[in-house]
PDB file of C-alpha atoms in Angstrom:
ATOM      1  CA  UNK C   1       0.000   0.000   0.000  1.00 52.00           C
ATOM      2  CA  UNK C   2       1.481   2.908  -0.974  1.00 51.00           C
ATOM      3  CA  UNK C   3       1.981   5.987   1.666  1.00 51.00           C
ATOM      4  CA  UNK C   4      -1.033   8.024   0.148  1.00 52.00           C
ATOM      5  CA  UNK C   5      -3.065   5.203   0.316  1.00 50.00           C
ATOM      6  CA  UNK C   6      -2.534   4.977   3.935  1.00 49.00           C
ATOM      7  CA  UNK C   7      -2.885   8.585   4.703  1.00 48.00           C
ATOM      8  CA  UNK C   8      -6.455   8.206   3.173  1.00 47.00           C
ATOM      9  CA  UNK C   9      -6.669   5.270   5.334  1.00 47.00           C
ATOM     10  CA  UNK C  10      -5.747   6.975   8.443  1.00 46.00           C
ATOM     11  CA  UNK C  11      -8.312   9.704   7.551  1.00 45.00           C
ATOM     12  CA  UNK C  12     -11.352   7.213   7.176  1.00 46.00           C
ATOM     13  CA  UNK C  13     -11.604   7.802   3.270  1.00 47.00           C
ATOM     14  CA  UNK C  14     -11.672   4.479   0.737  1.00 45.00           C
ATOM     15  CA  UNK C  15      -8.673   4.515  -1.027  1.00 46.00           C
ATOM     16  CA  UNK C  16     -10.439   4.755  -4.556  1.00 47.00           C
ATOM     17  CA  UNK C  17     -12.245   7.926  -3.724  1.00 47.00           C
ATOM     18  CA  UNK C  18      -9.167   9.573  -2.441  1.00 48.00           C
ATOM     19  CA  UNK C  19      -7.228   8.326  -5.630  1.00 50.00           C
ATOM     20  CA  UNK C  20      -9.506  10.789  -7.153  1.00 50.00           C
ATOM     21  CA  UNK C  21      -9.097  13.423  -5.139  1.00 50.00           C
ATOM     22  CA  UNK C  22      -5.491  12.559  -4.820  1.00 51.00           C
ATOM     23  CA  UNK C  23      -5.498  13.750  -9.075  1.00 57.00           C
ATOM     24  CA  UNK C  24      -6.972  16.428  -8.528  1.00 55.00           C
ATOM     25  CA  UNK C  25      -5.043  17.819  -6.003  1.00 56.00           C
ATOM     26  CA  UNK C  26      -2.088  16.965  -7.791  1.00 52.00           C
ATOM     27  CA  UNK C  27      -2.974  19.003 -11.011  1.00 54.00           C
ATOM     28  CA  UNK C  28      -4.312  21.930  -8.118  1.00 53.00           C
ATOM     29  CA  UNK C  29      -0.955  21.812  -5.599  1.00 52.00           C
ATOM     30  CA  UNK C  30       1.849  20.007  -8.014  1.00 57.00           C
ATOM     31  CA  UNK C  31       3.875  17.254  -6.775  1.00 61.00           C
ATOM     32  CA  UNK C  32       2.658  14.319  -4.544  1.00 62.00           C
ATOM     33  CA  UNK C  33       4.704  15.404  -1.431  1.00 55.00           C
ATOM     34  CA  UNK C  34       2.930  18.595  -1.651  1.00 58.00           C
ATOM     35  CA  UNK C  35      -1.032  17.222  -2.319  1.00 62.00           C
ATOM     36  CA  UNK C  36      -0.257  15.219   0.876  1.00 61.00           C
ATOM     37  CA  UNK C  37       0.465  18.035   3.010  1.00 54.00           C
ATOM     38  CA  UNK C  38      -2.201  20.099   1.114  1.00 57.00           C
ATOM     39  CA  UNK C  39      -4.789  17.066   1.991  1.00 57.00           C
ATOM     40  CA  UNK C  40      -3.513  16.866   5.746  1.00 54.00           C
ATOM     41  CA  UNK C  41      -4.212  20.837   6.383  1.00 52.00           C
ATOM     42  CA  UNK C  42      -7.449  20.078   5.072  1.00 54.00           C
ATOM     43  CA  UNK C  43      -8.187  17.896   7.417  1.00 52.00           C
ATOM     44  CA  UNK C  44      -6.784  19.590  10.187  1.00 48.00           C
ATOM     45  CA  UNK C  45      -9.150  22.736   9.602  1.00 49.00           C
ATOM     46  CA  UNK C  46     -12.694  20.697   9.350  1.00 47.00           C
ATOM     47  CA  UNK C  47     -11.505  19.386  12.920  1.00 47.00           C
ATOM     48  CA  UNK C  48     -13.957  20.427  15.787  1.00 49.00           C
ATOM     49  CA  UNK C  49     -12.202  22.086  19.047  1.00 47.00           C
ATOM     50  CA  UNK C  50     -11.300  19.904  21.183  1.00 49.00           C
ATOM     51  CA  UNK C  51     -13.586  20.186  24.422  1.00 44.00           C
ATOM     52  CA  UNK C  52     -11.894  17.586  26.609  1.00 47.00           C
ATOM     53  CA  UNK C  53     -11.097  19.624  29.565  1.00 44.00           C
ATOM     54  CA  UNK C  54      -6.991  18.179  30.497  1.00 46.00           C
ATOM     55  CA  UNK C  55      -6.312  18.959  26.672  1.00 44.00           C
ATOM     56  CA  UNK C  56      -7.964  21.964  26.265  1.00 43.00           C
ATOM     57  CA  UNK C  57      -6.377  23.594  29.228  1.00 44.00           C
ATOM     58  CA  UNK C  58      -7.662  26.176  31.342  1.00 44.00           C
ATOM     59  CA  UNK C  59      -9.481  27.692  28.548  1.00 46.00           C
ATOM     60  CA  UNK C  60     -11.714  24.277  27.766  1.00 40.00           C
ATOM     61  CA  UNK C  61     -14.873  26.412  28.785  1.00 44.00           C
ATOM     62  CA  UNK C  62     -14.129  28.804  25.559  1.00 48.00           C
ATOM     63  CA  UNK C  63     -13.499  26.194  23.053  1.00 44.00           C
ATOM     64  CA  UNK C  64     -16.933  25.016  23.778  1.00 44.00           C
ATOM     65  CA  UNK C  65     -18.642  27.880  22.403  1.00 43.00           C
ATOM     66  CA  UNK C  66     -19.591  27.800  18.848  1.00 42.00           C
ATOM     67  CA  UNK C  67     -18.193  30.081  16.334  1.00 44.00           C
ATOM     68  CA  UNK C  68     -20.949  32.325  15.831  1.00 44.00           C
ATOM     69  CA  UNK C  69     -21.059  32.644  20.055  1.00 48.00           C
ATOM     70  CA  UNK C  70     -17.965  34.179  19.947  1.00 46.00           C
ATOM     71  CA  UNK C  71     -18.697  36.503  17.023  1.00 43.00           C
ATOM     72  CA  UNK C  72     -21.696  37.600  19.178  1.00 45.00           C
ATOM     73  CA  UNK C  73     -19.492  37.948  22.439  1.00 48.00           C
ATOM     74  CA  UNK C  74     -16.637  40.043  20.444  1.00 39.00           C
ATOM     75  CA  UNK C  75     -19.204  42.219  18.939  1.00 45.00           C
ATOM     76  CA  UNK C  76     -20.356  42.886  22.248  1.00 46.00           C
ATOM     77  CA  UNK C  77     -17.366  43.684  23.519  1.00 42.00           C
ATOM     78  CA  UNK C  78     -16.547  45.748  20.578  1.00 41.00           C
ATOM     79  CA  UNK C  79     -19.539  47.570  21.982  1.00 43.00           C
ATOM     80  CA  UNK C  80     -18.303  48.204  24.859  1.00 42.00           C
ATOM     81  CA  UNK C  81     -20.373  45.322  26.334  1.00 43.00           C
ATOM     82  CA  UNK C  82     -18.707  43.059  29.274  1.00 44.00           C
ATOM     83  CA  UNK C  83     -16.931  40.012  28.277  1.00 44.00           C
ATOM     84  CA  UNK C  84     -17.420  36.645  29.760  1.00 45.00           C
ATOM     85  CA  UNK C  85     -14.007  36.864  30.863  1.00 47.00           C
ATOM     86  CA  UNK C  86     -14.127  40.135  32.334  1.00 48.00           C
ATOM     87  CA  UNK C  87     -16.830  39.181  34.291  1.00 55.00           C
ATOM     88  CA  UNK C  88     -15.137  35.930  35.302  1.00 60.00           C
ATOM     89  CA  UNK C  89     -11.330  36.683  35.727  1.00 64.00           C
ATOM     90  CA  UNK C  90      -9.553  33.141  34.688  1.00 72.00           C
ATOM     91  CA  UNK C  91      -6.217  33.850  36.372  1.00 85.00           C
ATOM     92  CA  UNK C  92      -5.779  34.412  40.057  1.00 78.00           C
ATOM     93  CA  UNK C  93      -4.025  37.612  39.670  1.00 79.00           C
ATOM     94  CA  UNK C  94      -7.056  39.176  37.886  1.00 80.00           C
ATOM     95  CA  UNK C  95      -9.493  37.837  40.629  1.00 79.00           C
ATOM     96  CA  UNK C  96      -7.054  39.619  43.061  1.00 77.00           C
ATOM     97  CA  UNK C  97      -6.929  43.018  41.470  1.00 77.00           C
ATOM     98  CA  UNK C  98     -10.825  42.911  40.952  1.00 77.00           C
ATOM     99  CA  UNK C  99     -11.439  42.345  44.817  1.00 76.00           C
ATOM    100  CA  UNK C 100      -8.935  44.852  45.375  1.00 74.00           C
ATOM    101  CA  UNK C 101     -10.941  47.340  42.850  1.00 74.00           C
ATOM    102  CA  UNK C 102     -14.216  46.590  44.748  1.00 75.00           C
ATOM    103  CA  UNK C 103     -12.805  47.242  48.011  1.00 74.00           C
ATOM    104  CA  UNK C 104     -10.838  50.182  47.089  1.00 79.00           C
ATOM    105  CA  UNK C 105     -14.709  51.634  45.310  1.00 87.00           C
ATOM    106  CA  UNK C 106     -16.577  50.269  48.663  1.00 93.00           C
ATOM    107  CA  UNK C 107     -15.930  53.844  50.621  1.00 96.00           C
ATOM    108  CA  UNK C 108     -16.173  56.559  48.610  1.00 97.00           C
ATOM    109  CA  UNK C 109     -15.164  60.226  49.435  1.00 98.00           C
ATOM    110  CA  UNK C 110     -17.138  63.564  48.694  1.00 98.00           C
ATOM    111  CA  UNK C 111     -16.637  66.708  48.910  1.00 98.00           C
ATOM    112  CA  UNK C 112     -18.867  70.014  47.239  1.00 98.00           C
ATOM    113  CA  UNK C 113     -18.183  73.290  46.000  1.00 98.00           C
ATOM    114  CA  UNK C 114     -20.910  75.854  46.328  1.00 97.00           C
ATOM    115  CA  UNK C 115     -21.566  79.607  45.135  1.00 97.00           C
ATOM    116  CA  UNK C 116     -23.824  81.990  47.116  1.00 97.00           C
ATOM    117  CA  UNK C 117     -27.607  82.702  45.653  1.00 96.00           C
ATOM    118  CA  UNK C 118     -30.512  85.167  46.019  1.00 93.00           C
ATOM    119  CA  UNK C 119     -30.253  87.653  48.171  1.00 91.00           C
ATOM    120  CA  UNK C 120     -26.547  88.953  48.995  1.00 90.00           C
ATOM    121  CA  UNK C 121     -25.408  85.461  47.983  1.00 92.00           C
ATOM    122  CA  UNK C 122     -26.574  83.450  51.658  1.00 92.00           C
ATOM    123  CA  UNK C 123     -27.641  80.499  50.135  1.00 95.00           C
ATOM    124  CA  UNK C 124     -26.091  77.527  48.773  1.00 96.00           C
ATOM    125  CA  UNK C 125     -26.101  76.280  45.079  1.00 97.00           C
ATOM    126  CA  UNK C 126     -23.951  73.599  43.899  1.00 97.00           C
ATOM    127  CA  UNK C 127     -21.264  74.595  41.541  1.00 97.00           C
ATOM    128  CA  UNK C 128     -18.431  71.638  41.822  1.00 98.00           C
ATOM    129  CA  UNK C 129     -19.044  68.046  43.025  1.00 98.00           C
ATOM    130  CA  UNK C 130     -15.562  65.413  43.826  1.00 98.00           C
ATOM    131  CA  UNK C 131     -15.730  62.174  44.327  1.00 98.00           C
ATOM    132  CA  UNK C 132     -12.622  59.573  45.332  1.00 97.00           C
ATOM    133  CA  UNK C 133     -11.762  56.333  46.487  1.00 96.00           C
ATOM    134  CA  UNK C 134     -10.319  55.222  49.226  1.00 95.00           C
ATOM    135  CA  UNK C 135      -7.032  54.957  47.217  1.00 94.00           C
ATOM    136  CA  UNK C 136      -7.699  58.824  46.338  1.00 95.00           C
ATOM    137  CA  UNK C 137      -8.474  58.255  43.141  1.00 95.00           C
ATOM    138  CA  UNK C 138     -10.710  61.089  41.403  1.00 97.00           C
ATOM    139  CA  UNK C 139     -13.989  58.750  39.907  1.00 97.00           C
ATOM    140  CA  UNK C 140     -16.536  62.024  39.588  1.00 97.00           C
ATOM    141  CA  UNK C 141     -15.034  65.623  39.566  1.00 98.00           C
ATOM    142  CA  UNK C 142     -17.980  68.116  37.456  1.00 97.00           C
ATOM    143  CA  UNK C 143     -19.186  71.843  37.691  1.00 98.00           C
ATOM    144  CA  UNK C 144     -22.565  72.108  37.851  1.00 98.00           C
ATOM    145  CA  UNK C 145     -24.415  74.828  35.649  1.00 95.00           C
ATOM    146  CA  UNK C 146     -26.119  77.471  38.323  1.00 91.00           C
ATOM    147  CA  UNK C 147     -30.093  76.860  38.146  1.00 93.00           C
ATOM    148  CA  UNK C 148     -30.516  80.468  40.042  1.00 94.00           C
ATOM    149  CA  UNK C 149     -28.568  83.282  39.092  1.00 95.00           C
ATOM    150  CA  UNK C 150     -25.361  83.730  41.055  1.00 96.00           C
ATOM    151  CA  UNK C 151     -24.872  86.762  43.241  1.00 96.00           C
ATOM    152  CA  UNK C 152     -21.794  85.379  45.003  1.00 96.00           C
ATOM    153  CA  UNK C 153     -19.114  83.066  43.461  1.00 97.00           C
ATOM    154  CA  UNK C 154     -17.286  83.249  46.947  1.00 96.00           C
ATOM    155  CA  UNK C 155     -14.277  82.677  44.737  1.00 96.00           C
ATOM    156  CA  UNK C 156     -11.592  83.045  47.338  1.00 94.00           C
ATOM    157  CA  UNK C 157     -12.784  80.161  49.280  1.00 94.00           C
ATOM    158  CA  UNK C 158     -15.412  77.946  46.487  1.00 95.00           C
ATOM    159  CA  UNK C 159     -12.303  78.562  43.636  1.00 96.00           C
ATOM    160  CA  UNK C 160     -15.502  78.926  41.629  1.00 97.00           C
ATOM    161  CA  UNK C 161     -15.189  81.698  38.286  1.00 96.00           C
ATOM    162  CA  UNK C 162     -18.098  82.457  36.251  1.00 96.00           C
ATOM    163  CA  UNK C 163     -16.315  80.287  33.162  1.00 95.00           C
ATOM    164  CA  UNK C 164     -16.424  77.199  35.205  1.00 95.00           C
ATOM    165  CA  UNK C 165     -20.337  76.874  35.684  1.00 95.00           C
ATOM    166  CA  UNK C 166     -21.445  78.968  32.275  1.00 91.00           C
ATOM    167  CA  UNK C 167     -21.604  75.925  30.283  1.00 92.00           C
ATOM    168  CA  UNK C 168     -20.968  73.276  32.916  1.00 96.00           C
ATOM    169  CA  UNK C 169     -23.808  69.461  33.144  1.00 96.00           C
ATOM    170  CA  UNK C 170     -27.391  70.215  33.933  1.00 97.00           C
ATOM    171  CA  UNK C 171     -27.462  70.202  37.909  1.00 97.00           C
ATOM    172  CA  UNK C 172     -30.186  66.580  37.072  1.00 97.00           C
ATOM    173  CA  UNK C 173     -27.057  65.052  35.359  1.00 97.00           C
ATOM    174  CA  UNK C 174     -25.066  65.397  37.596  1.00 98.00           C
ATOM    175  CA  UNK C 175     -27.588  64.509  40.565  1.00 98.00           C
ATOM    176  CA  UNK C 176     -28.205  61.553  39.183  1.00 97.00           C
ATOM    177  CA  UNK C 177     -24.868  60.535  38.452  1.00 97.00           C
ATOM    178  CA  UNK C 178     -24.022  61.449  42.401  1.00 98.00           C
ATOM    179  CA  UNK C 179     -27.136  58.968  43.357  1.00 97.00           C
ATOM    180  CA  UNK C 180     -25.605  55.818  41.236  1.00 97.00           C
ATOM    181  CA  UNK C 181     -22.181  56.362  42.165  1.00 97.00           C
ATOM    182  CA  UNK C 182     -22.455  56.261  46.356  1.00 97.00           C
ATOM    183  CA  UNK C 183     -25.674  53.973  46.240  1.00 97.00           C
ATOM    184  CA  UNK C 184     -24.547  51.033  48.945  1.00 95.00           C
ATOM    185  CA  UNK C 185     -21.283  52.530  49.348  1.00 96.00           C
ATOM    186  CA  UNK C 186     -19.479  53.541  52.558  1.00 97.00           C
ATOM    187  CA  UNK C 187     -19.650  57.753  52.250  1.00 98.00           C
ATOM    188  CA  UNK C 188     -16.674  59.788  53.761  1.00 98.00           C
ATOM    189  CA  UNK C 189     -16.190  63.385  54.059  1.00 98.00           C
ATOM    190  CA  UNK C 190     -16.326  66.409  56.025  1.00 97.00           C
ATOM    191  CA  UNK C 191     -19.318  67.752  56.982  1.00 97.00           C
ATOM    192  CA  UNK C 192     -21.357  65.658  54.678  1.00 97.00           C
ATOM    193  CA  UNK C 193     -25.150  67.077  55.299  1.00 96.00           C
ATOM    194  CA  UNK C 194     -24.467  70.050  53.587  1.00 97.00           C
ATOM    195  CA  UNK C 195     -22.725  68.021  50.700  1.00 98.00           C
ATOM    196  CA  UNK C 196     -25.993  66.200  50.717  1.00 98.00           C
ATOM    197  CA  UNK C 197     -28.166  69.461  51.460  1.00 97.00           C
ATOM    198  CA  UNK C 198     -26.963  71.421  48.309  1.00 97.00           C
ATOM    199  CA  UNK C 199     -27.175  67.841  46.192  1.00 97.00           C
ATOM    200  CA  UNK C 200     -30.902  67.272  47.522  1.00 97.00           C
ATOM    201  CA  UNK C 201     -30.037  63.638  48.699  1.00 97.00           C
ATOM    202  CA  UNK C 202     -30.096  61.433  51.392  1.00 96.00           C
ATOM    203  CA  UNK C 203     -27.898  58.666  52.279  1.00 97.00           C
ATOM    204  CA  UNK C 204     -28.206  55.737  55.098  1.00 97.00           C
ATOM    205  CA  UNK C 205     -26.967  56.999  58.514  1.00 95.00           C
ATOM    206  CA  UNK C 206     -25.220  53.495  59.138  1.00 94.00           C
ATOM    207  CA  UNK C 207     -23.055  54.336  55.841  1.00 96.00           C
ATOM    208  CA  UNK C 208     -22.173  58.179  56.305  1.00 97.00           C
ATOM    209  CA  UNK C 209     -18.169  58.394  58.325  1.00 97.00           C
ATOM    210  CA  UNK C 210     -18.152  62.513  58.843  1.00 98.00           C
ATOM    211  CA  UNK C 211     -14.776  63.301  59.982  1.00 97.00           C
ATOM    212  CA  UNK C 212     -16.507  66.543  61.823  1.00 96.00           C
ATOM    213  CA  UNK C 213     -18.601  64.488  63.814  1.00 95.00           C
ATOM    214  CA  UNK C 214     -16.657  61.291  65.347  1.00 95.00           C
ATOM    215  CA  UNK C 215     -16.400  62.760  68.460  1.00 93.00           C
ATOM    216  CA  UNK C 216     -13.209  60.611  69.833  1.00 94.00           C
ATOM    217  CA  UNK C 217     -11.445  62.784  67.155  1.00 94.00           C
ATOM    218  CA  UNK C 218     -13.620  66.054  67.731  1.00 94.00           C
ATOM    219  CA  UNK C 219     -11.993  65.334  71.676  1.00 93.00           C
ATOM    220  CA  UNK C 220      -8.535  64.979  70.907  1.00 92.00           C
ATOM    221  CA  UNK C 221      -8.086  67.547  68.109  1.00 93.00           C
ATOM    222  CA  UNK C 222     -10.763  70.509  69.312  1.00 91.00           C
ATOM    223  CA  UNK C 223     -11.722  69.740  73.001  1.00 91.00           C
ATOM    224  CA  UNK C 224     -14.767  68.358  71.759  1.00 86.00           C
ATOM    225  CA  UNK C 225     -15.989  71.064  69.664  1.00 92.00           C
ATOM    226  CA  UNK C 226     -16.497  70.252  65.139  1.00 94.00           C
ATOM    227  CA  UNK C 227     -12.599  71.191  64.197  1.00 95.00           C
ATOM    228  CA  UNK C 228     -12.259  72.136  60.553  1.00 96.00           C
ATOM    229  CA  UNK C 229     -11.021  69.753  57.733  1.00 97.00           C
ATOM    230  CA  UNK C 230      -7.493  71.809  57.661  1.00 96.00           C
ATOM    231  CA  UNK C 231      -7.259  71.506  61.060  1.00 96.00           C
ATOM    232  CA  UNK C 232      -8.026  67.860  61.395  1.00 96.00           C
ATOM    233  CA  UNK C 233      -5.874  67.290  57.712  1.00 96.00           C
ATOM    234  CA  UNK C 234      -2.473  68.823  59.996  1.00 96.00           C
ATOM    235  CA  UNK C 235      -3.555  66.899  63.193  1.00 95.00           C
ATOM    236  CA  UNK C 236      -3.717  63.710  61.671  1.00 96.00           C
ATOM    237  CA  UNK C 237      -2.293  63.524  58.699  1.00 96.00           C
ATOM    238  CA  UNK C 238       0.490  65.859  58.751  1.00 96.00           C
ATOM    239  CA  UNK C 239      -0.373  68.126  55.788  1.00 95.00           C
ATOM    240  CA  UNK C 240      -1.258  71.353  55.104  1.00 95.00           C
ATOM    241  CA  UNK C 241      -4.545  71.876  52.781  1.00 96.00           C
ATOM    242  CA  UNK C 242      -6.805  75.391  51.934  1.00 94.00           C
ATOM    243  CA  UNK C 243      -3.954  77.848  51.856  1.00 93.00           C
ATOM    244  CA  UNK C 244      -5.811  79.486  49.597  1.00 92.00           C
ATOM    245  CA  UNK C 245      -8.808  78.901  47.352  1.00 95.00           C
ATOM    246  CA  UNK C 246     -10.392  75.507  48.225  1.00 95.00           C
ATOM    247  CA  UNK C 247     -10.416  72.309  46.132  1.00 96.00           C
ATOM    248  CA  UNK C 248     -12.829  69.578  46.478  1.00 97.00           C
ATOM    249  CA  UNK C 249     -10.781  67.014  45.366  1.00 97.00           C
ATOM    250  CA  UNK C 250      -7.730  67.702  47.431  1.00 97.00           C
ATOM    251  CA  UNK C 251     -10.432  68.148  50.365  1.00 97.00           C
ATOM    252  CA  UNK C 252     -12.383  64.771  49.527  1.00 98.00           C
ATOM    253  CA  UNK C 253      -9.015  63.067  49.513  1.00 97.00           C
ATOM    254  CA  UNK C 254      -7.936  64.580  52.826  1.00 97.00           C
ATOM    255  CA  UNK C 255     -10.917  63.751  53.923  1.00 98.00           C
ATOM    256  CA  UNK C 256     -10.131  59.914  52.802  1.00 97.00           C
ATOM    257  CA  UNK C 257      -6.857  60.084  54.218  1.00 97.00           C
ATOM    258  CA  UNK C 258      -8.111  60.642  58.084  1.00 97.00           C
ATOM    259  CA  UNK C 259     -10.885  58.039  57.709  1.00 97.00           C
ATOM    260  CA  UNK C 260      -8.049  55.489  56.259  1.00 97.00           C
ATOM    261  CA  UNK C 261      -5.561  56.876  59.323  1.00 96.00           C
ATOM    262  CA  UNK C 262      -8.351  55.685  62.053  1.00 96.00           C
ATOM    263  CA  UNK C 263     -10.619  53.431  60.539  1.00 96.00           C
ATOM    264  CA  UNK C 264     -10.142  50.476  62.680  1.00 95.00           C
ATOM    265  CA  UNK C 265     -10.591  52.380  65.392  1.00 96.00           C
ATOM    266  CA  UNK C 266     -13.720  53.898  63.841  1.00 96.00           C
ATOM    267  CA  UNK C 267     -15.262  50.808  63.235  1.00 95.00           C
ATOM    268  CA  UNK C 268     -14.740  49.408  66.578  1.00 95.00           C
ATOM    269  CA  UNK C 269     -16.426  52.785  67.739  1.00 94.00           C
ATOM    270  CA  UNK C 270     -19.282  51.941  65.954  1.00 94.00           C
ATOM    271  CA  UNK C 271     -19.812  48.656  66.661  1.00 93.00           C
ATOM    272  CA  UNK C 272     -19.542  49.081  70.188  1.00 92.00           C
ATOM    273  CA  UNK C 273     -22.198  51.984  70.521  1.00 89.00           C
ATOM    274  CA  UNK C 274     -24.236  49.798  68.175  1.00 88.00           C
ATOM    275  CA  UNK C 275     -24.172  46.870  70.457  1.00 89.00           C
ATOM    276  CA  UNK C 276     -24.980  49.509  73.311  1.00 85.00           C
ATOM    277  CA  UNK C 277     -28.121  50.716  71.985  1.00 83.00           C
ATOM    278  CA  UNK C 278     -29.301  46.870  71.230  1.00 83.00           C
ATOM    279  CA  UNK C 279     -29.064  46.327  74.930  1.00 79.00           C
ATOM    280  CA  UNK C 280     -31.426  49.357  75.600  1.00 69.00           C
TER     281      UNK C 280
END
């Protein structure tokens, strides 16, 4: 039997149906050598993928999706869709850094900006909104168009020009956007119900931290009495903040950066005066 013969063999074919196609591949490819190679790539591409799990690797769950799955799922993702993998991190590193993501986004950090309205500019409007993580990293920072007209930009403290709210989101927009991002998260900052106030939102009790009102830290920095943010920023963390015009960010992260300094101690705080009231 010649070698041909018992490729055709190996492949399942009778060996006068692939003398056939053996001539006609000759005349297509050329020499012999060649029409054998051309017959076994052939083969190779009508193969199925291989689903057994120990061959396949630790991708065996992918090769078992059908060809026009994964066009769906890469169109998707060309979308900007979530793909399976994304969703379901493979590799243990990836599973690390996406716990360390969701605890890092678990306590969020606010801080607002506001301009003065109506008359001789005494109340509050919200012209700047920050938002960090606990890793300080900026995840909302807007101006927020005026709804009233402005009759005090308070400038040297808000930082606030009339170019920076002319054209600025749709106070809504931004509302909204406030509202998804802190929903079930842990809320930091200093001084948070007027935040809240000037946004027109509410936010669990249990999940507010205010830095101006954990009183261990109100004892030991003012005697008890609300100490600023600057003041509390040098007592516990060693910087110096609001030298001049404010910044929400830099006072959101400061505001991060105390809560990160003592939040054990926090914690225990409130689990202990949680556990009190229980017993009343």
């Amino acid at each position: 039997m010649s070698s041909t013969e018992q490729d055709q063999m190996q492949f399942g074919s009778k060996p006068k149906t692939s003398r056939t196609s053996s001539n006609s591949c000759e005349k297509t490819v050329g020499s012999p050598k060649s029409c054998r190679l051309y017959i076994s790539m052939e083969h190779l591409q009508m193969q199925q993928p291989n689903v057994y799990r120990r061959a396949a690797g630790s991708n065996w769950l992918a090769a078992t999706v059908s060809g026009s799955d994964n066009k769906v799922q890469v169109a998707k993702a060309a979308e900007g869709g979530t793909a399976p993998d994304s969703e379901h991190p493979s590799t243990k590193s990836a599973r690390t850094r996406q716990r360390k993501m969701a605890q890092r986004n678990r306590y969020l950090a606010m801080d607002c900006e506001m301009v003065g309205v109506g008359h001789n500019g005494q109340e509050d409007m919200l012209a700047r909104v920050s938002i960090v993580n606990s890793a300080g990293h900026v995840l909302l920072d807007k101006h927020v168009k005026p709804r009233h007209p402005v009759t005090d930009y308070r400038t040297s403290v808000s930082g606030i020009r009339p170019h920076d709210i002319e054209n600025a989101e749709d106070f809504a927009t931004v509302q909204n956007e406030v509202v998804k991002m802190i929903h079930g998260k842990i809320l930091v900052g200093h001084a948070l119900r007027n935040d809240l106030a000037v946004l027109n939102i509410k936010h669990p009790f249990e999940q507010i931290r205010d830095t101006s009102r954990y009183k261990p830290l109100c004892k030991l920095v003012s005697n008890g009495h609300t100490p600023s943010l600057k003041r509390l920023t040098m007592a516990v963390l060693g910087q110096e903040i609001q030298t001049g015009e404010h910044n929400s960010v830099e006072d959101a992260r400061s505001a991060m950066g105390i809560y990160n300094r003592i939040a054990a101690d926090w914690e225990k705080y409130l689990e202990k005066k949680q556990l009190q009231q229980q017993r009343f």
